[in-house]
Amino acid sequence: MTNSELFALDKQYVLGTYARFPVAIERIEGSTAYDFDGRKYIDFTSGIGVNSVGGANPRWIAAVTEQAQKLAHISNLFYTEPGARLAQRLCEKTGMAGVFFSNSGAESNEALIKLARKYSFDKYGPGRACVVTLEGSFHGRTVTTLSATGQDKFHNFFFPFTEGFRFTPANDIAALEKALGNDVCALIMEPVQGEGGVLPLDGGFIAAAEKLCREKDILLMFDEVQTGVGRTGKLFAYQHFGVKPDAVSFAKGIAGGLPLGGILAAESCRDVLGAGTHATTFGANPICTAAANAVLDILEDGVLDSVSEKGAYIRSRIENMGLGCIAGTRGLGLMIGIPVKGVSHSEAAKKLISAGVLILTAGADALRMLPSLTISREEIDEGLDIFEKTLKGAAI
Ligand SMILES: *Cc1c(COP(=O)(O)O)cnc(C)c1O
């Protein structure tokens, strides 16, 4: 099949929910992708942060293959090993008490919301169902996680939305204090807003949020669907800030390319979701959780330690290119936002992709890079050389 045959097939039979770039990827090795016509691309997207250990990673392939030969699925009515082992490792690395596994980021955030409301209902009865989130946040595409998302453009068409969400501006402690009223059970925040523009929260704001939450027994929760699993240089981004959340969601990078998500709950929330209160058929799927164990093995093998340095290298190279259309860089670890000026972020992304660099956008003005955590120095340099050459022409 050629690129253009695939474009036509997809356009005819797949619902048009995605405004795709005109590129069809056939395979990826590490952070180097190839299309159906054999053209090469340096991948700075890792499939939106999912291919955390790169394409065709041999240790990941071995783990997935071995598990597929033993047990692909049996349901959560029975015990299986890879999920239990993964839960143990995640708890030991974070000091959390337990894990619930789901299949996506939105579903993981749904679990956070259910956990928060039940924690409060069990302890205080009705009237404390409100969940506070941040303006500019992104929490998913289900009706309830759209409701939790603090961006007006997502609150359209699908009425009626779920009640019980309140938005407050990021990094504004006085506004947060007002938002955390007596009707609130939880505060959910992304440590670095991803879709909203790669905007890190201030450490002081996170510390103040923890203090305010503790005073009122409001649960402090992080949506680490994008920031988790080593993306920012720690296993979870909240670990940069010295806080102890009550629960944390994760998804994207956890299984290195297979669908898996979940939440980590602290001792405070260990027993809130008892038998029969929450479930999902595919959750803790043995192949997905075996893949996630391989991802943790690879991160432990020096990859996690390389993330901050790789991120700093990419940012300093970009900042030193002297490009007129680049207004700086921001982010944490290998979650990099590059605000552009004089050109729209989507135009810049289109130019870069057609020049051979896969890249994302975020918020109103930024290009976004979420490379595989295993990306090599050679791949970084090759991609940044193309980036520099391509955007030189776009300078104002
Ligand atoms: C991607 C993302 C989600 C949604 O994850 P899905 O797997 O697409 O449901 C939720 N929260 C954040 C912070 C994300 O980046």
Short mmCIF file of C-alpha atoms and ligand atoms in Angstrom, two decimals:
data_model
loop_
_atom_site.label_atom_id
_atom_site.label_comp_id
_atom_site.label_asym_id
_atom_site.label_seq_id
_atom_site.Cartn_x
_atom_site.Cartn_y
_atom_site.Cartn_z
CA MET A 1 0.00 0.00 0.00
CA THR A 2 1.17 3.56 -0.73
CA ASN A 3 0.59 6.68 1.37
CA SER A 4 -2.11 8.00 -0.96
CA GLU A 5 -3.99 4.67 -1.15
CA LEU A 6 -4.13 4.62 2.65
CA PHE A 7 -5.32 8.25 2.86
CA ALA A 8 -8.22 7.39 0.52
CA LEU A 9 -9.17 4.19 2.37
CA ASP A 10 -9.16 5.93 5.75
CA LYS A 11 -11.14 8.93 4.48
CA GLN A 12 -13.82 6.64 3.06
CA TYR A 13 -14.35 4.33 6.05
CA VAL A 14 -13.12 6.00 9.25
CA LEU A 15 -15.27 8.65 10.95
CA GLY A 16 -13.69 12.03 10.46
CA THR A 17 -13.01 12.93 14.12
CA TYR A 18 -9.31 13.59 13.50
CA ALA A 19 -7.74 16.35 11.41
CA ARG A 20 -4.79 14.17 10.46
CA PHE A 21 -1.52 15.35 8.96
CA PRO A 22 -0.99 13.89 5.47
CA VAL A 23 1.48 11.28 6.69
CA ALA A 24 0.92 7.51 7.07
CA ILE A 25 3.42 5.77 9.33
CA GLU A 26 4.25 2.14 8.61
CA ARG A 27 6.92 1.46 11.25
CA ILE A 28 9.15 3.05 13.89
CA GLU A 29 12.58 1.99 15.11
CA GLY A 30 13.58 3.93 18.23
CA SER A 31 12.60 7.50 17.34
CA THR A 32 12.93 7.08 13.58
CA ALA A 33 9.64 6.53 11.72
CA TYR A 34 9.04 5.49 8.11
CA ASP A 35 6.00 6.13 5.93
CA PHE A 36 4.48 3.80 3.32
CA ASP A 37 6.61 5.33 0.58
CA GLY A 38 9.78 4.60 2.58
CA ARG A 39 10.38 8.21 3.66
CA LYS A 40 12.08 8.77 7.02
CA TYR A 41 10.95 11.05 9.89
CA ILE A 42 12.54 11.87 13.24
CA ASP A 43 9.78 11.36 15.80
CA PHE A 44 9.54 14.04 18.51
CA THR A 45 5.97 12.95 19.42
CA SER A 46 6.32 9.32 20.59
CA GLY A 47 2.67 8.91 19.64
CA ILE A 48 1.67 11.74 22.04
CA GLY A 49 3.88 10.47 24.85
CA VAL A 50 2.85 6.84 24.51
CA ASN A 51 5.93 5.18 22.97
CA SER A 52 7.95 5.95 26.08
CA VAL A 53 10.71 3.46 25.24
CA GLY A 54 10.73 4.07 21.48
CA GLY A 55 9.48 1.97 18.58
CA ALA A 56 10.34 -1.74 18.34
CA ASN A 57 12.24 -1.76 21.62
CA PRO A 58 13.63 -5.34 21.85
CA ARG A 59 13.00 -5.73 25.61
CA TRP A 60 9.42 -4.48 25.19
CA ILE A 61 8.83 -6.83 22.24
CA ALA A 62 10.20 -9.78 24.23
CA ALA A 63 7.93 -9.05 27.22
CA VAL A 64 4.82 -8.61 25.05
CA THR A 65 5.55 -11.73 22.97
CA GLU A 66 6.24 -13.91 25.99
CA GLN A 67 3.03 -12.82 27.73
CA ALA A 68 0.96 -13.19 24.54
CA GLN A 69 2.05 -16.80 24.34
CA LYS A 70 0.96 -17.49 27.94
CA LEU A 71 -2.16 -15.44 28.65
CA ALA A 72 -3.62 -12.49 26.77
CA HIS A 73 -6.74 -11.99 28.90
CA ILE A 74 -8.91 -13.77 31.46
CA SER A 75 -10.83 -10.88 33.18
CA ASN A 76 -10.62 -9.32 36.60
CA LEU A 77 -12.73 -12.15 38.06
CA PHE A 78 -9.43 -14.02 38.44
CA TYR A 79 -5.93 -13.19 39.66
CA THR A 80 -3.20 -12.54 37.10
CA GLU A 81 0.50 -11.89 37.71
CA PRO A 82 1.75 -8.99 35.53
CA GLY A 83 -0.74 -6.47 36.93
CA ALA A 84 -0.12 -7.43 40.56
CA ARG A 85 3.63 -7.16 40.02
CA LEU A 86 3.27 -3.80 38.24
CA ALA A 87 1.07 -2.45 41.05
CA GLN A 88 3.68 -3.49 43.62
CA ARG A 89 6.47 -1.75 41.70
CA LEU A 90 4.49 1.46 41.21
CA CYS A 91 3.58 1.58 44.91
CA GLU A 92 7.14 0.87 46.04
CA LYS A 93 8.48 3.66 43.82
CA THR A 94 5.95 6.24 45.00
CA GLY A 95 4.96 5.33 48.56
CA MET A 96 1.37 4.94 47.40
CA ALA A 97 -0.82 2.16 48.82
CA GLY A 98 -2.71 0.66 45.88
CA VAL A 99 -3.49 0.77 42.17
CA PHE A 100 -6.61 0.47 40.02
CA PHE A 101 -5.87 -0.27 36.36
CA SER A 102 -7.91 1.15 33.48
CA ASN A 103 -7.36 1.52 29.74
CA SER A 104 -6.97 5.21 28.96
CA GLY A 105 -6.32 8.61 30.42
CA ALA A 106 -9.94 9.73 30.48
CA GLU A 107 -10.99 6.54 32.19
CA SER A 108 -8.23 6.97 34.78
CA ASN A 109 -9.49 10.46 35.54
CA GLU A 110 -13.04 9.13 35.82
CA ALA A 111 -11.67 6.81 38.51
CA LEU A 112 -10.11 9.79 40.33
CA ILE A 113 -13.47 11.59 40.27
CA LYS A 114 -15.39 8.55 41.51
CA LEU A 115 -12.80 7.97 44.22
CA ALA A 116 -13.03 11.60 45.36
CA ARG A 117 -16.82 11.67 45.49
CA LYS A 118 -17.10 8.35 47.31
CA TYR A 119 -14.37 9.26 49.83
CA SER A 120 -16.32 12.37 50.70
CA PHE A 121 -19.74 10.71 50.63
CA ASP A 122 -18.58 7.90 52.94
CA LYS A 123 -17.14 10.38 55.43
CA TYR A 124 -19.43 13.41 55.21
CA GLY A 125 -22.58 12.36 53.32
CA PRO A 126 -23.99 14.31 50.36
CA GLY A 127 -23.24 17.97 49.50
CA ARG A 128 -19.51 17.73 48.93
CA ALA A 129 -19.37 16.44 45.36
CA CYS A 130 -17.65 19.41 43.69
CA VAL A 131 -14.25 18.78 42.07
CA VAL A 132 -12.00 21.79 41.45
CA THR A 133 -9.72 21.79 38.40
CA LEU A 134 -7.63 24.46 36.69
CA GLU A 135 -8.44 26.82 33.85
CA GLY A 136 -6.64 25.63 30.72
CA SER A 137 -6.55 22.04 31.94
CA PHE A 138 -7.27 18.93 29.88
CA HIS A 139 -8.66 15.79 31.50
CA GLY A 140 -10.20 13.71 28.69
CA ARG A 141 -13.04 13.25 26.20
CA THR A 142 -15.74 11.34 28.09
CA VAL A 143 -18.72 13.50 29.04
CA THR A 144 -17.55 13.76 32.66
CA THR A 145 -13.88 14.40 31.92
CA LEU A 146 -14.90 17.04 29.35
CA SER A 147 -16.85 18.63 32.20
CA ALA A 148 -13.69 18.49 34.32
CA THR A 149 -11.64 20.14 31.57
CA GLY A 150 -11.19 23.87 32.20
CA GLN A 151 -11.49 25.08 28.60
CA ASP A 152 -14.78 26.48 27.20
CA LYS A 153 -14.19 25.08 23.72
CA PHE A 154 -14.76 21.57 25.10
CA HIS A 155 -18.12 22.48 26.67
CA ASN A 156 -20.20 22.33 23.52
CA PHE A 157 -22.65 20.11 21.60
CA PHE A 158 -22.84 17.26 24.12
CA PHE A 159 -25.25 18.73 26.68
CA PRO A 160 -26.14 18.01 29.39
CA PHE A 161 -22.66 17.81 30.91
CA THR A 162 -21.88 16.30 34.31
CA GLU A 163 -22.44 18.73 37.18
CA GLY A 164 -20.04 19.43 40.01
CA PHE A 165 -16.89 21.00 38.57
CA ARG A 166 -15.37 24.41 39.31
CA PHE A 167 -12.39 26.01 37.57
CA THR A 168 -9.72 28.23 39.08
CA PRO A 169 -6.71 29.92 37.44
CA ALA A 170 -3.34 28.14 37.68
CA ASN A 171 -0.77 29.60 40.07
CA ASP A 172 -3.27 31.92 41.82
CA ILE A 173 -3.31 30.93 45.48
CA ALA A 174 -5.96 33.48 46.57
CA ALA A 175 -8.37 32.30 43.85
CA LEU A 176 -7.73 28.67 44.80
CA GLU A 177 -8.54 29.39 48.42
CA LYS A 178 -11.90 30.85 47.33
CA ALA A 179 -12.62 27.94 44.99
CA LEU A 180 -12.02 25.32 47.69
CA GLY A 181 -15.39 25.82 49.41
CA ASN A 182 -17.25 23.51 51.78
CA ASP A 183 -18.86 21.72 48.83
CA VAL A 184 -15.51 20.49 47.45
CA CYS A 185 -14.18 16.92 47.73
CA ALA A 186 -11.05 17.14 45.55
CA LEU A 187 -8.62 19.29 43.62
CA ILE A 188 -7.28 17.72 40.40
CA MET A 189 -4.33 19.33 38.60
CA GLU A 190 -1.80 18.47 35.89
CA PRO A 191 1.68 19.31 37.33
CA VAL A 192 2.53 20.58 33.83
CA GLN A 193 -0.51 21.43 31.69
CA GLY A 194 0.08 19.46 28.49
CA GLU A 195 -2.67 20.08 25.92
CA GLY A 196 -3.11 23.55 27.48
CA GLY A 197 0.34 24.64 26.28
CA VAL A 198 3.11 22.87 28.29
CA LEU A 199 2.71 25.16 31.28
CA PRO A 200 4.38 23.97 34.51
CA LEU A 201 2.71 24.86 37.82
CA ASP A 202 4.74 26.92 40.33
CA GLY A 203 6.19 24.92 43.22
CA GLY A 204 4.79 27.51 45.63
CA PHE A 205 1.29 27.07 44.22
CA ILE A 206 1.48 23.28 44.55
CA ALA A 207 2.72 23.56 48.15
CA ALA A 208 -0.07 26.03 49.00
CA ALA A 209 -2.63 23.75 47.34
CA GLU A 210 -1.49 20.83 49.48
CA LYS A 211 -1.79 22.92 52.66
CA LEU A 212 -5.28 24.20 51.76
CA CYS A 213 -6.45 20.69 50.87
CA ARG A 214 -5.18 19.26 54.17
CA GLU A 215 -6.95 21.96 56.21
CA LYS A 216 -10.33 20.99 54.73
CA ASP A 217 -9.83 17.26 54.09
CA ILE A 218 -10.07 17.93 50.34
CA LEU A 219 -8.25 15.26 48.34
CA LEU A 220 -5.17 16.44 46.46
CA MET A 221 -5.04 14.61 43.12
CA PHE A 222 -2.77 14.89 40.09
CA ASP A 223 -3.65 14.05 36.50
CA GLU A 224 -0.30 12.60 35.40
CA VAL A 225 -1.65 11.03 32.22
CA GLN A 226 0.89 13.04 30.22
CA THR A 227 3.49 13.98 32.88
CA GLY A 228 3.78 10.50 34.43
CA VAL A 229 6.05 7.53 33.74
CA GLY A 230 9.34 9.41 33.56
CA ARG A 231 8.26 12.11 31.11
CA THR A 232 9.53 14.97 33.31
CA GLY A 233 12.64 13.24 34.69
CA LYS A 234 10.99 11.67 37.78
CA LEU A 235 8.68 8.65 37.63
CA PHE A 236 5.80 11.05 38.42
CA ALA A 237 6.05 14.83 38.06
CA TYR A 238 4.59 15.50 41.53
CA GLN A 239 7.80 13.96 42.93
CA HIS A 240 9.66 17.13 41.85
CA PHE A 241 7.59 19.17 44.30
CA GLY A 242 7.87 17.31 47.63
CA VAL A 243 4.10 16.87 48.02
CA LYS A 244 2.09 13.79 48.95
CA PRO A 245 -1.05 13.51 46.82
CA ASP A 246 -4.00 11.33 47.80
CA ALA A 247 -4.25 9.90 44.30
CA VAL A 248 -2.60 10.20 40.89
CA SER A 249 -3.80 9.12 37.44
CA PHE A 250 -1.51 7.82 34.69
CA ALA A 251 -1.87 6.37 31.18
CA LYS A 252 -0.09 7.42 27.94
CA GLY A 253 3.51 6.21 28.45
CA ILE A 254 2.93 3.45 31.00
CA ALA A 255 2.79 0.47 28.64
CA GLY A 256 5.07 1.82 25.90
CA GLY A 257 2.47 1.67 23.11
CA LEU A 258 -0.34 -0.52 24.43
CA PRO A 259 -3.52 0.88 26.00
CA LEU A 260 -3.22 0.97 29.78
CA GLY A 261 -4.01 3.55 32.43
CA GLY A 262 -4.77 3.63 36.09
CA ILE A 263 -4.68 5.45 39.38
CA LEU A 264 -2.41 5.22 42.38
CA ALA A 265 -4.17 5.78 45.71
CA ALA A 266 -2.49 6.75 48.98
CA GLU A 267 -3.28 5.10 52.32
CA SER A 268 -5.97 7.79 52.89
CA CYS A 269 -7.92 6.36 49.94
CA ARG A 270 -6.85 2.72 50.11
CA ASP A 271 -10.28 1.27 50.87
CA VAL A 272 -12.67 3.78 49.28
CA LEU A 273 -13.43 1.86 46.09
CA GLY A 274 -14.50 -1.48 47.58
CA ALA A 275 -15.71 -4.57 45.71
CA GLY A 276 -18.43 -3.78 43.18
CA THR A 277 -17.93 0.02 43.19
CA HIS A 278 -15.70 0.25 40.13
CA ALA A 279 -14.53 -2.06 37.35
CA THR A 280 -13.48 -2.37 33.74
CA THR A 281 -13.28 -5.46 31.53
CA PHE A 282 -9.91 -4.75 29.94
CA GLY A 283 -8.24 -3.25 33.04
CA ALA A 284 -4.88 -4.78 34.06
CA ASN A 285 -4.82 -6.72 30.79
CA PRO A 286 -1.87 -9.16 31.16
CA ILE A 287 -0.16 -8.16 27.88
CA CYS A 288 -0.48 -4.45 28.64
CA THR A 289 0.76 -4.83 32.22
CA ALA A 290 3.63 -7.10 31.10
CA ALA A 291 4.57 -4.36 28.62
CA ALA A 292 4.45 -1.81 31.45
CA ASN A 293 6.76 -3.97 33.58
CA ALA A 294 9.21 -3.93 30.66
CA VAL A 295 8.87 -0.14 30.44
CA LEU A 296 9.79 0.14 34.15
CA ASP A 297 12.75 -2.23 33.66
CA ILE A 298 14.03 -0.01 30.84
CA LEU A 299 13.49 3.23 32.80
CA GLU A 300 15.39 1.73 35.76
CA ASP A 301 18.28 0.93 33.45
CA GLY A 302 19.54 4.52 33.21
CA VAL A 303 16.82 5.90 30.93
CA LEU A 304 14.96 7.83 33.65
CA ASP A 305 18.26 9.40 34.72
CA SER A 306 18.87 10.67 31.16
CA VAL A 307 15.55 12.50 30.76
CA SER A 308 16.39 15.84 32.41
CA GLU A 309 19.71 16.10 30.60
CA LYS A 310 18.19 15.28 27.20
CA GLY A 311 15.44 17.83 27.78
CA ALA A 312 17.95 20.52 28.78
CA TYR A 313 20.07 19.73 25.69
CA ILE A 314 17.10 20.05 23.30
CA ARG A 315 15.96 23.30 24.90
CA SER A 316 19.39 24.90 24.86
CA ARG A 317 19.96 23.93 21.23
CA ILE A 318 16.61 25.45 20.23
CA GLU A 319 17.17 28.60 22.27
CA ASN A 320 20.58 29.07 20.68
CA MET A 321 19.36 28.74 17.07
CA GLY A 322 18.49 32.43 16.96
CA LEU A 323 15.24 31.75 15.06
CA GLY A 324 12.99 34.79 14.71
CA CYS A 325 9.82 32.70 14.96
CA ILE A 326 10.74 31.03 18.27
CA ALA A 327 9.85 32.87 21.49
CA GLY A 328 11.72 30.55 23.88
CA THR A 329 11.09 27.16 25.45
CA ARG A 330 9.28 25.88 28.55
CA GLY A 331 8.42 22.60 30.25
CA LEU A 332 9.99 19.93 32.41
CA GLY A 333 12.26 17.07 31.30
CA LEU A 334 11.25 15.69 27.90
CA MET A 335 7.95 17.59 27.92
CA ILE A 336 8.92 20.64 25.92
CA GLY A 337 6.80 23.60 24.80
CA ILE A 338 8.17 25.95 22.15
CA PRO A 339 6.05 29.10 21.78
CA VAL A 340 6.20 30.49 18.24
CA LYS A 341 5.56 34.04 17.00
CA GLY A 342 4.73 35.51 13.59
CA VAL A 343 3.55 32.07 12.43
CA SER A 344 0.79 29.84 13.80
CA HIS A 345 1.84 26.75 15.72
CA SER A 346 -0.13 24.52 13.35
CA GLU A 347 1.50 26.08 10.26
CA ALA A 348 4.92 25.58 11.85
CA ALA A 349 4.05 21.96 12.72
CA LYS A 350 2.86 21.28 9.15
CA LYS A 351 6.11 22.67 7.72
CA LEU A 352 8.22 20.62 10.12
CA ILE A 353 6.31 17.40 9.48
CA SER A 354 6.61 17.76 5.71
CA ALA A 355 10.33 18.43 6.22
CA GLY A 356 10.72 15.13 8.12
CA VAL A 357 10.22 15.94 11.82
CA LEU A 358 7.10 14.67 13.62
CA ILE A 359 6.04 17.29 16.19
CA LEU A 360 2.91 18.32 18.16
CA THR A 361 1.21 21.58 19.05
CA ALA A 362 -0.17 22.67 22.44
CA GLY A 363 -2.34 25.53 23.67
CA ALA A 364 -2.71 28.64 21.54
CA ASP A 365 0.87 29.30 20.54
CA ALA A 366 3.26 26.42 21.16
CA LEU A 367 4.94 23.59 19.33
CA ARG A 368 5.30 20.62 21.66
CA MET A 369 7.88 17.85 21.79
CA LEU A 370 7.23 14.62 23.70
CA PRO A 371 10.06 12.42 22.37
CA SER A 372 10.55 8.83 23.47
CA LEU A 373 12.54 8.79 26.70
CA THR A 374 15.04 6.53 24.91
CA ILE A 375 15.66 8.94 22.00
CA SER A 376 19.36 8.92 21.06
CA ARG A 377 21.65 11.94 20.80
CA GLU A 378 22.02 11.22 17.07
CA GLU A 379 18.25 11.24 16.54
CA ILE A 380 17.92 14.44 18.59
CA ASP A 381 20.61 16.15 16.52
CA GLU A 382 19.23 14.93 13.20
CA GLY A 383 15.74 16.15 14.12
CA LEU A 384 16.97 19.49 15.44
CA ASP A 385 19.07 20.10 12.31
CA ILE A 386 15.90 19.72 10.21
CA PHE A 387 13.98 21.87 12.73
CA GLU A 388 16.54 24.68 12.43
CA LYS A 389 16.77 24.59 8.64
CA THR A 390 12.99 24.49 8.20
CA LEU A 391 12.12 27.28 10.62
CA LYS A 392 14.87 29.59 9.37
CA GLY A 393 12.62 30.21 6.37
CA ALA A 394 9.69 30.96 8.66
CA ALA A 395 11.56 33.64 10.61
CA ILE A 396 10.02 37.13 10.62
C1 LIG B 1 -4.09 12.67 27.00
C2 LIG B 1 -4.60 13.17 28.29
C3 LIG B 1 -5.81 12.72 28.84
C4 LIG B 1 -6.74 11.80 28.07
O1 LIG B 1 -6.17 10.56 27.84
P1 LIG B 1 -6.88 9.53 26.83
O2 LIG B 1 -6.03 8.30 26.91
O3 LIG B 1 -6.87 10.17 25.49
O4 LIG B 1 -8.26 9.31 27.33
C5 LIG B 1 -6.16 13.16 30.09
N1 LIG B 1 -5.38 14.01 30.79
C6 LIG B 1 -4.21 14.46 30.29
C7 LIG B 1 -3.38 15.36 31.13
C8 LIG B 1 -3.79 14.06 29.03
O5 LIG B 1 -2.64 14.54 28.54
#
